[in-house]
JSON list of C-alpha atoms in Angstrom, two decimals:
[
{"chain": "A", "resi": 3, "resn": "MET", "atom": "CA", "xyz": [-53.78, -8.84, -51.47]},
{"chain": "A", "resi": 4, "resn": "ALA", "atom": "CA", "xyz": [-53.31, -5.99, -48.59]},
{"chain": "A", "resi": 5, "resn": "HIS", "atom": "CA", "xyz": [-54.13, -7.25, -44.94]},
{"chain": "A", "resi": 6, "resn": "ALA", "atom": "CA", "xyz": [-55.07, -4.75, -42.38]},
{"chain": "A", "resi": 7, "resn": "PHE", "atom": "CA", "xyz": [-53.31, -5.77, -39.13]},
{"chain": "A", "resi": 8, "resn": "VAL", "atom": "CA", "xyz": [-53.96, -4.26, -35.76]},
{"chain": "A", "resi": 9, "resn": "ASN", "atom": "CA", "xyz": [-50.96, -1.54, -35.25]},
{"chain": "A", "resi": 10, "resn": "ALA", "atom": "CA", "xyz": [-48.54, -3.45, -33.02]},
{"chain": "A", "resi": 11, "resn": "THR", "atom": "CA", "xyz": [-44.75, -3.43, -32.96]},
{"chain": "A", "resi": 12, "resn": "LEU", "atom": "CA", "xyz": [-41.66, -5.63, -31.86]},
{"chain": "A", "resi": 13, "resn": "PRO", "atom": "CA", "xyz": [-40.63, -4.51, -28.29]},
{"chain": "A", "resi": 14, "resn": "GLY", "atom": "CA", "xyz": [-37.43, -3.08, -28.17]},
{"chain": "A", "resi": 15, "resn": "GLU", "atom": "CA", "xyz": [-34.19, -4.74, -27.23]},
{"chain": "A", "resi": 16, "resn": "GLY", "atom": "CA", "xyz": [-35.13, -6.72, -23.76]},
{"chain": "A", "resi": 17, "resn": "LEU", "atom": "CA", "xyz": [-32.06, -7.74, -21.33]},
{"chain": "A", "resi": 18, "resn": "LEU", "atom": "CA", "xyz": [-31.58, -10.87, -19.27]},
{"chain": "A", "resi": 19, "resn": "PRO", "atom": "CA", "xyz": [-30.82, -10.14, -15.59]},
{"chain": "A", "resi": 20, "resn": "ILE", "atom": "CA", "xyz": [-27.86, -11.12, -13.66]},
{"chain": "A", "resi": 21, "resn": "ASP", "atom": "CA", "xyz": [-29.52, -12.20, -10.81]},
{"chain": "A", "resi": 22, "resn": "GLU", "atom": "CA", "xyz": [-33.21, -12.48, -9.53]},
{"chain": "A", "resi": 23, "resn": "ASP", "atom": "CA", "xyz": [-32.96, -9.46, -7.76]},
{"chain": "A", "resi": 24, "resn": "ASP", "atom": "CA", "xyz": [-33.02, -7.47, -10.93]},
{"chain": "A", "resi": 25, "resn": "HIS", "atom": "CA", "xyz": [-36.56, -9.10, -11.86]},
{"chain": "A", "resi": 26, "resn": "PRO", "atom": "CA", "xyz": [-39.12, -6.29, -12.51]},
{"chain": "A", "resi": 27, "resn": "THR", "atom": "CA", "xyz": [-42.40, -6.49, -10.75]},
{"chain": "A", "resi": 28, "resn": "GLU", "atom": "CA", "xyz": [-43.69, -3.65, -12.78]},
{"chain": "A", "resi": 29, "resn": "GLY", "atom": "CA", "xyz": [-44.10, -3.12, -16.57]},
{"chain": "A", "resi": 30, "resn": "GLN", "atom": "CA", "xyz": [-45.42, -4.32, -19.57]},
{"chain": "A", "resi": 31, "resn": "LYS", "atom": "CA", "xyz": [-45.93, -8.04, -19.25]},
{"chain": "A", "resi": 32, "resn": "TYR", "atom": "CA", "xyz": [-45.42, -10.22, -22.75]},
{"chain": "A", "resi": 33, "resn": "GLU", "atom": "CA", "xyz": [-47.17, -13.69, -22.63]},
{"chain": "A", "resi": 34, "resn": "VAL", "atom": "CA", "xyz": [-47.35, -16.39, -24.80]},
{"chain": "A", "resi": 35, "resn": "LYS", "atom": "CA", "xyz": [-49.33, -19.40, -25.10]},
{"chain": "A", "resi": 36, "resn": "LEU", "atom": "CA", "xyz": [-47.87, -22.14, -26.84]},
{"chain": "A", "resi": 37, "resn": "ALA", "atom": "CA", "xyz": [-49.05, -25.54, -27.54]},
{"chain": "A", "resi": 38, "resn": "HIS", "atom": "CA", "xyz": [-47.78, -28.99, -29.35]},
{"chain": "A", "resi": 39, "resn": "PRO", "atom": "CA", "xyz": [-50.90, -30.66, -30.99]},
{"chain": "A", "resi": 40, "resn": "HIS", "atom": "CA", "xyz": [-49.32, -34.09, -31.16]},
{"chain": "A", "resi": 41, "resn": "THR", "atom": "CA", "xyz": [-48.56, -34.15, -27.54]},
{"chain": "A", "resi": 42, "resn": "ASP", "atom": "CA", "xyz": [-51.08, -32.12, -26.20]},
{"chain": "A", "resi": 43, "resn": "GLU", "atom": "CA", "xyz": [-48.92, -30.04, -23.97]},
{"chain": "A", "resi": 44, "resn": "VAL", "atom": "CA", "xyz": [-49.78, -26.49, -23.57]},
{"chain": "A", "resi": 45, "resn": "ILE", "atom": "CA", "xyz": [-47.78, -23.72, -22.08]},
{"chain": "A", "resi": 46, "resn": "ASP", "atom": "CA", "xyz": [-48.71, -20.08, -20.77]},
{"chain": "A", "resi": 47, "resn": "VAL", "atom": "CA", "xyz": [-45.80, -17.88, -19.78]},
{"chain": "A", "resi": 48, "resn": "VAL", "atom": "CA", "xyz": [-44.97, -14.18, -18.89]},
{"chain": "A", "resi": 49, "resn": "TYR", "atom": "CA", "xyz": [-41.50, -14.18, -20.42]},
{"chain": "A", "resi": 50, "resn": "ARG", "atom": "CA", "xyz": [-40.57, -10.52, -20.14]},
{"chain": "A", "resi": 51, "resn": "ILE", "atom": "CA", "xyz": [-41.76, -7.33, -17.88]},
{"chain": "A", "resi": 52, "resn": "GLY", "atom": "CA", "xyz": [-40.69, -4.12, -19.50]},
{"chain": "A", "resi": 53, "resn": "ASP", "atom": "CA", "xyz": [-37.32, -4.59, -21.00]},
{"chain": "A", "resi": 54, "resn": "THR", "atom": "CA", "xyz": [-35.95, -7.41, -18.68]},
{"chain": "A", "resi": 55, "resn": "TYR", "atom": "CA", "xyz": [-36.61, -11.28, -20.33]},
{"chain": "A", "resi": 56, "resn": "ILE", "atom": "CA", "xyz": [-37.58, -13.75, -17.14]},
{"chain": "A", "resi": 57, "resn": "PRO", "atom": "CA", "xyz": [-34.65, -16.13, -17.33]},
{"chain": "A", "resi": 58, "resn": "GLU", "atom": "CA", "xyz": [-36.72, -18.83, -15.61]},
{"chain": "A", "resi": 59, "resn": "ALA", "atom": "CA", "xyz": [-39.59, -18.36, -18.04]},
{"chain": "A", "resi": 60, "resn": "ILE", "atom": "CA", "xyz": [-36.86, -18.61, -21.08]},
{"chain": "A", "resi": 61, "resn": "ASP", "atom": "CA", "xyz": [-35.61, -21.60, -19.40]},
{"chain": "A", "resi": 62, "resn": "LYS", "atom": "CA", "xyz": [-39.26, -23.39, -19.34]},
{"chain": "A", "resi": 63, "resn": "LEU", "atom": "CA", "xyz": [-39.83, -22.10, -22.97]},
{"chain": "A", "resi": 64, "resn": "SER", "atom": "CA", "xyz": [-36.88, -23.51, -24.05]},
{"chain": "A", "resi": 65, "resn": "ASP", "atom": "CA", "xyz": [-37.69, -27.21, -22.61]},
{"chain": "A", "resi": 66, "resn": "PHE", "atom": "CA", "xyz": [-40.92, -26.61, -24.18]},
{"chain": "A", "resi": 67, "resn": "LEU", "atom": "CA", "xyz": [-39.24, -26.47, -27.55]},
{"chain": "A", "resi": 68, "resn": "ARG", "atom": "CA", "xyz": [-37.06, -29.17, -27.20]},
{"chain": "A", "resi": 69, "resn": "ASP", "atom": "CA", "xyz": [-35.95, -31.23, -30.20]},
{"chain": "A", "resi": 70, "resn": "SER", "atom": "CA", "xyz": [-38.62, -33.55, -30.36]},
{"chain": "A", "resi": 71, "resn": "HIS", "atom": "CA", "xyz": [-36.78, -36.62, -31.98]},
{"chain": "A", "resi": 72, "resn": "ASN", "atom": "CA", "xyz": [-33.85, -36.94, -29.12]},
{"chain": "A", "resi": 73, "resn": "GLN", "atom": "CA", "xyz": [-35.41, -34.68, -26.20]},
{"chain": "A", "resi": 74, "resn": "GLU", "atom": "CA", "xyz": [-32.09, -32.20, -26.12]},
{"chain": "A", "resi": 75, "resn": "VAL", "atom": "CA", "xyz": [-32.89, -28.87, -25.41]},
{"chain": "A", "resi": 76, "resn": "SER", "atom": "CA", "xyz": [-31.09, -25.33, -26.00]},
{"chain": "A", "resi": 77, "resn": "ARG", "atom": "CA", "xyz": [-31.82, -22.22, -24.58]},
{"chain": "A", "resi": 78, "resn": "PHE", "atom": "CA", "xyz": [-33.84, -19.89, -27.05]},
{"chain": "A", "resi": 79, "resn": "ASP", "atom": "CA", "xyz": [-32.94, -16.59, -28.19]},
{"chain": "A", "resi": 80, "resn": "PRO", "atom": "CA", "xyz": [-35.58, -14.46, -26.06]},
{"chain": "A", "resi": 81, "resn": "ARG", "atom": "CA", "xyz": [-36.47, -12.37, -29.22]},
{"chain": "A", "resi": 82, "resn": "THR", "atom": "CA", "xyz": [-37.97, -15.39, -30.81]},
{"chain": "A", "resi": 83, "resn": "PHE", "atom": "CA", "xyz": [-40.79, -14.96, -28.37]},
{"chain": "A", "resi": 84, "resn": "ASP", "atom": "CA", "xyz": [-41.00, -11.26, -29.23]},
{"chain": "A", "resi": 85, "resn": "VAL", "atom": "CA", "xyz": [-41.98, -12.19, -32.66]},
{"chain": "A", "resi": 86, "resn": "LEU", "atom": "CA", "xyz": [-44.53, -14.96, -31.53]},
{"chain": "A", "resi": 87, "resn": "HIS", "atom": "CA", "xyz": [-46.11, -12.15, -29.33]},
{"chain": "A", "resi": 88, "resn": "THR", "atom": "CA", "xyz": [-46.26, -9.48, -31.85]},
{"chain": "A", "resi": 89, "resn": "VAL", "atom": "CA", "xyz": [-47.42, -11.80, -34.70]},
{"chain": "A", "resi": 90, "resn": "LEU", "atom": "CA", "xyz": [-50.59, -12.44, -32.69]},
{"chain": "A", "resi": 91, "resn": "ALA", "atom": "CA", "xyz": [-51.03, -9.29, -31.71]},
{"chain": "A", "resi": 92, "resn": "LYS", "atom": "CA", "xyz": [-50.89, -7.93, -34.89]},
{"chain": "A", "resi": 93, "resn": "LEU", "atom": "CA", "xyz": [-53.67, -10.72, -35.94]},
{"chain": "A", "resi": 94, "resn": "GLY", "atom": "CA", "xyz": [-55.76, -9.34, -33.37]},
{"chain": "A", "resi": 95, "resn": "ARG", "atom": "CA", "xyz": [-55.23, -12.37, -31.22]},
{"chain": "A", "resi": 96, "resn": "PRO", "atom": "CA", "xyz": [-52.94, -10.84, -28.42]},
{"chain": "A", "resi": 97, "resn": "ASP", "atom": "CA", "xyz": [-54.42, -13.89, -26.10]},
{"chain": "A", "resi": 98, "resn": "GLY", "atom": "CA", "xyz": [-54.03, -16.67, -28.61]},
{"chain": "A", "resi": 99, "resn": "ILE", "atom": "CA", "xyz": [-52.53, -19.59, -28.57]},
{"chain": "A", "resi": 100, "resn": "VAL", "atom": "CA", "xyz": [-49.77, -21.19, -31.23]},
{"chain": "A", "resi": 101, "resn": "ASP", "atom": "CA", "xyz": [-49.39, -24.68, -32.32]},
{"chain": "A", "resi": 102, "resn": "ILE", "atom": "CA", "xyz": [-45.91, -25.56, -32.32]},
{"chain": "A", "resi": 103, "resn": "LEU", "atom": "CA", "xyz": [-44.70, -27.85, -35.17]},
{"chain": "A", "resi": 104, "resn": "SER", "atom": "CA", "xyz": [-40.86, -27.68, -34.58]},
{"chain": "A", "resi": 105, "resn": "GLY", "atom": "CA", "xyz": [-38.65, -25.70, -32.54]},
{"chain": "A", "resi": 106, "resn": "TYR", "atom": "CA", "xyz": [-34.96, -26.49, -31.05]},
{"chain": "A", "resi": 107, "resn": "ARG", "atom": "CA", "xyz": [-33.29, -29.41, -33.58]},
{"chain": "A", "resi": 108, "resn": "SER", "atom": "CA", "xyz": [-30.07, -31.00, -32.74]},
{"chain": "A", "resi": 109, "resn": "GLU", "atom": "CA", "xyz": [-27.41, -31.13, -35.68]},
{"chain": "A", "resi": 110, "resn": "GLU", "atom": "CA", "xyz": [-28.37, -34.72, -35.47]},
{"chain": "A", "resi": 111, "resn": "THR", "atom": "CA", "xyz": [-31.90, -34.26, -36.47]},
{"chain": "A", "resi": 112, "resn": "ASN", "atom": "CA", "xyz": [-31.65, -31.42, -38.74]},
{"chain": "A", "resi": 113, "resn": "ASP", "atom": "CA", "xyz": [-29.09, -33.88, -40.66]},
{"chain": "A", "resi": 114, "resn": "MET", "atom": "CA", "xyz": [-31.99, -36.71, -40.58]},
{"chain": "A", "resi": 115, "resn": "LEU", "atom": "CA", "xyz": [-34.68, -34.31, -41.97]},
{"chain": "A", "resi": 116, "resn": "ARG", "atom": "CA", "xyz": [-32.12, -32.47, -44.62]},
{"chain": "A", "resi": 117, "resn": "GLU", "atom": "CA", "xyz": [-31.30, -36.48, -45.64]},
{"chain": "A", "resi": 118, "resn": "SER", "atom": "CA", "xyz": [-35.01, -37.64, -45.83]},
{"chain": "A", "resi": 119, "resn": "ARG", "atom": "CA", "xyz": [-35.57, -35.08, -48.99]},
{"chain": "A", "resi": 120, "resn": "THR", "atom": "CA", "xyz": [-39.15, -34.23, -47.29]},
{"chain": "A", "resi": 121, "resn": "THR", "atom": "CA", "xyz": [-38.65, -30.88, -46.02]},
{"chain": "A", "resi": 122, "resn": "ASN", "atom": "CA", "xyz": [-36.62, -28.05, -46.79]},
{"chain": "A", "resi": 123, "resn": "ALA", "atom": "CA", "xyz": [-34.24, -27.92, -43.60]},
{"chain": "A", "resi": 124, "resn": "ALA", "atom": "CA", "xyz": [-31.12, -25.95, -44.04]},
{"chain": "A", "resi": 125, "resn": "LYS", "atom": "CA", "xyz": [-27.69, -26.90, -43.23]},
{"chain": "A", "resi": 126, "resn": "TYR", "atom": "CA", "xyz": [-27.33, -23.67, -40.96]},
{"chain": "A", "resi": 127, "resn": "SER", "atom": "CA", "xyz": [-30.63, -24.10, -39.96]},
{"chain": "A", "resi": 128, "resn": "GLN", "atom": "CA", "xyz": [-31.88, -21.34, -37.19]},
{"chain": "A", "resi": 129, "resn": "HIS", "atom": "CA", "xyz": [-33.66, -24.03, -35.69]},
{"chain": "A", "resi": 130, "resn": "ILE", "atom": "CA", "xyz": [-29.91, -25.42, -34.61]},
{"chain": "A", "resi": 131, "resn": "GLN", "atom": "CA", "xyz": [-29.15, -22.26, -32.93]},
{"chain": "A", "resi": 132, "resn": "GLY", "atom": "CA", "xyz": [-32.88, -21.87, -31.07]},
{"chain": "A", "resi": 133, "resn": "LYS", "atom": "CA", "xyz": [-33.67, -19.09, -33.04]},
{"chain": "A", "resi": 134, "resn": "ALA", "atom": "CA", "xyz": [-36.54, -20.62, -35.06]},
{"chain": "A", "resi": 135, "resn": "ILE", "atom": "CA", "xyz": [-39.97, -21.71, -34.62]},
{"chain": "A", "resi": 136, "resn": "ASP", "atom": "CA", "xyz": [-42.51, -23.40, -37.31]},
{"chain": "A", "resi": 137, "resn": "ILE", "atom": "CA", "xyz": [-46.01, -22.50, -36.17]},
{"chain": "A", "resi": 138, "resn": "ARG", "atom": "CA", "xyz": [-49.50, -22.52, -37.05]},
{"chain": "A", "resi": 139, "resn": "VAL", "atom": "CA", "xyz": [-52.19, -20.30, -34.98]},
{"chain": "A", "resi": 140, "resn": "PRO", "atom": "CA", "xyz": [-55.42, -22.18, -34.81]},
{"chain": "A", "resi": 141, "resn": "GLY", "atom": "CA", "xyz": [-58.21, -20.37, -36.63]},
{"chain": "A", "resi": 142, "resn": "VAL", "atom": "CA", "xyz": [-56.14, -18.20, -38.75]},
{"chain": "A", "resi": 143, "resn": "SER", "atom": "CA", "xyz": [-55.30, -19.18, -42.31]},
{"chain": "A", "resi": 144, "resn": "ALA", "atom": "CA", "xyz": [-51.45, -19.75, -42.93]},
{"chain": "A", "resi": 145, "resn": "THR", "atom": "CA", "xyz": [-51.30, -16.82, -45.40]},
{"chain": "A", "resi": 146, "resn": "LEU", "atom": "CA", "xyz": [-52.47, -14.87, -42.59]},
{"chain": "A", "resi": 147, "resn": "VAL", "atom": "CA", "xyz": [-49.96, -15.51, -40.29]},
{"chain": "A", "resi": 148, "resn": "ARG", "atom": "CA", "xyz": [-47.16, -15.25, -42.63]},
{"chain": "A", "resi": 149, "resn": "ASP", "atom": "CA", "xyz": [-48.12, -12.10, -44.09]},
{"chain": "A", "resi": 150, "resn": "ALA", "atom": "CA", "xyz": [-48.36, -10.67, -40.09]},
{"chain": "A", "resi": 151, "resn": "ALA", "atom": "CA", "xyz": [-44.59, -12.27, -39.93]},
{"chain": "A", "resi": 152, "resn": "LEU", "atom": "CA", "xyz": [-43.43, -10.61, -42.64]},
{"chain": "A", "resi": 153, "resn": "SER", "atom": "CA", "xyz": [-45.23, -7.33, -41.12]},
{"chain": "A", "resi": 154, "resn": "VAL", "atom": "CA", "xyz": [-42.75, -7.61, -38.24]},
{"chain": "A", "resi": 155, "resn": "GLY", "atom": "CA", "xyz": [-39.77, -7.41, -40.44]},
{"chain": "A", "resi": 156, "resn": "ALA", "atom": "CA", "xyz": [-37.68, -9.20, -37.55]},
{"chain": "A", "resi": 157, "resn": "GLY", "atom": "CA", "xyz": [-35.81, -12.12, -39.41]},
{"chain": "A", "resi": 158, "resn": "GLY", "atom": "CA", "xyz": [-36.96, -15.32, -41.37]},
{"chain": "A", "resi": 159, "resn": "VAL", "atom": "CA", "xyz": [-40.51, -15.86, -42.58]},
{"chain": "A", "resi": 160, "resn": "GLY", "atom": "CA", "xyz": [-41.11, -19.42, -44.71]},
{"chain": "A", "resi": 161, "resn": "TYR", "atom": "CA", "xyz": [-44.25, -20.26, -45.90]},
{"chain": "A", "resi": 162, "resn": "TYR", "atom": "CA", "xyz": [-45.16, -23.73, -46.53]},
{"chain": "A", "resi": 163, "resn": "PRO", "atom": "CA", "xyz": [-48.16, -23.62, -48.32]},
{"chain": "A", "resi": 164, "resn": "GLN", "atom": "CA", "xyz": [-48.84, -27.45, -48.58]},
{"chain": "A", "resi": 165, "resn": "SER", "atom": "CA", "xyz": [-48.56, -28.13, -44.85]},
{"chain": "A", "resi": 166, "resn": "GLN", "atom": "CA", "xyz": [-50.23, -25.14, -44.03]},
{"chain": "A", "resi": 167, "resn": "PHE", "atom": "CA", "xyz": [-47.47, -23.72, -41.64]},
{"chain": "A", "resi": 168, "resn": "VAL", "atom": "CA", "xyz": [-45.49, -20.30, -41.03]},
{"chain": "A", "resi": 169, "resn": "HIS", "atom": "CA", "xyz": [-41.57, -20.66, -40.29]},
{"chain": "A", "resi": 170, "resn": "VAL", "atom": "CA", "xyz": [-40.40, -17.59, -38.03]},
{"chain": "A", "resi": 171, "resn": "ASP", "atom": "CA", "xyz": [-36.98, -16.96, -36.82]},
{"chain": "A", "resi": 172, "resn": "VAL", "atom": "CA", "xyz": [-34.91, -14.17, -35.47]},
{"chain": "A", "resi": 173, "resn": "GLY", "atom": "CA", "xyz": [-32.03, -14.67, -37.94]},
{"chain": "A", "resi": 174, "resn": "PRO", "atom": "CA", "xyz": [-31.09, -12.36, -40.94]},
{"chain": "A", "resi": 175, "resn": "VAL", "atom": "CA", "xyz": [-34.38, -10.85, -42.70]},
{"chain": "A", "resi": 176, "resn": "ARG", "atom": "CA", "xyz": [-35.44, -13.02, -45.72]},
{"chain": "A", "resi": 177, "resn": "GLN", "atom": "CA", "xyz": [-38.40, -14.79, -46.58]},
{"chain": "A", "resi": 178, "resn": "TRP", "atom": "CA", "xyz": [-39.03, -18.03, -48.99]},
{"chain": "A", "resi": 179, "resn": "THR", "atom": "CA", "xyz": [-42.13, -20.28, -50.01]},
{"chain": "A", "resi": 180, "resn": "PHE", "atom": "CA", "xyz": [-41.73, -24.19, -50.13]},
{"chain": "A", "resi": 181, "resn": "ALA", "atom": "CA", "xyz": [-43.30, -25.78, -52.57]},
{"chain": "A", "resi": 182, "resn": "ARG", "atom": "CA", "xyz": [-42.30, -29.62, -52.39]},
{"chain": "A", "resi": 183, "resn": "HIS", "atom": "CA", "xyz": [-43.43, -30.34, -55.70]},
{"chain": "A", "resi": 184, "resn": "ALA", "atom": "CA", "xyz": [-41.58, -27.28, -57.34]},
{"chain": "A", "resi": 185, "resn": "ALA", "atom": "CA", "xyz": [-38.66, -28.42, -55.18]},
{"chain": "A", "resi": 186, "resn": "ARG", "atom": "CA", "xyz": [-38.64, -32.16, -56.83]},
{"chain": "A", "resi": 187, "resn": "ARG", "atom": "CA", "xyz": [-39.07, -30.57, -60.25]},
{"chain": "A", "resi": 188, "resn": "HIS", "atom": "CA", "xyz": [-35.88, -28.63, -59.88]},
{"chain": "A", "resi": 189, "resn": "PHE", "atom": "CA", "xyz": [-34.00, -31.59, -58.14]},
{"chain": "A", "resi": 190, "resn": "ARG", "atom": "CA", "xyz": [-34.69, -33.90, -61.31]},
{"chain": "A", "resi": 191, "resn": "ARG", "atom": "CA", "xyz": [-33.76, -31.09, -63.36]},
{"chain": "A", "resi": 192, "resn": "SER", "atom": "CA", "xyz": [-30.15, -30.77, -61.83]},
{"chain": "A", "resi": 193, "resn": "ARG", "atom": "CA", "xyz": [-29.47, -34.30, -61.62]},
{"chain": "A", "resi": 194, "resn": "SER", "atom": "CA", "xyz": [-30.39, -34.85, -65.23]},
{"chain": "A", "resi": 195, "resn": "ALA", "atom": "CA", "xyz": [-28.35, -31.82, -66.29]}
]
């Protein structure tokens, strides 16, 4: 089923300035509003002006997206925020908020999730590299969020229908759907074979 999205394109590649004097004061402002539904933390940040990412804003966002299991922080790839910004624009919610289910994951946390076999955590997850976020957009179905993310054409998009969330990243372009019951059936067959 095709969905009509607002005409929005991913901004061109940005740059990180070397020193604070290189911060622009004019140009299009790119903003993201993120929330952690379980901790009630919220952040609203202009992370880019024109072609320039704002290092202090990227630091704040990286801290916000820290590993929730051990509080470890890793600097996020700023293009991830361009994807979020563009997805919201395509959904016609440029001032909307994004609920964050998972941001950065340390290797330790990722290994723990893999061992639990309750998630689809990849061995070389983009979460470990600070390039992936699992999201929901309040008031918008996960299928619409998935379709908007796919229409951006930048990185990976995973759809988790049972949990109703979408994974977005700025790694290689790819897509998948994770259905826990299908994974269990496959796992059982491969063990008995």
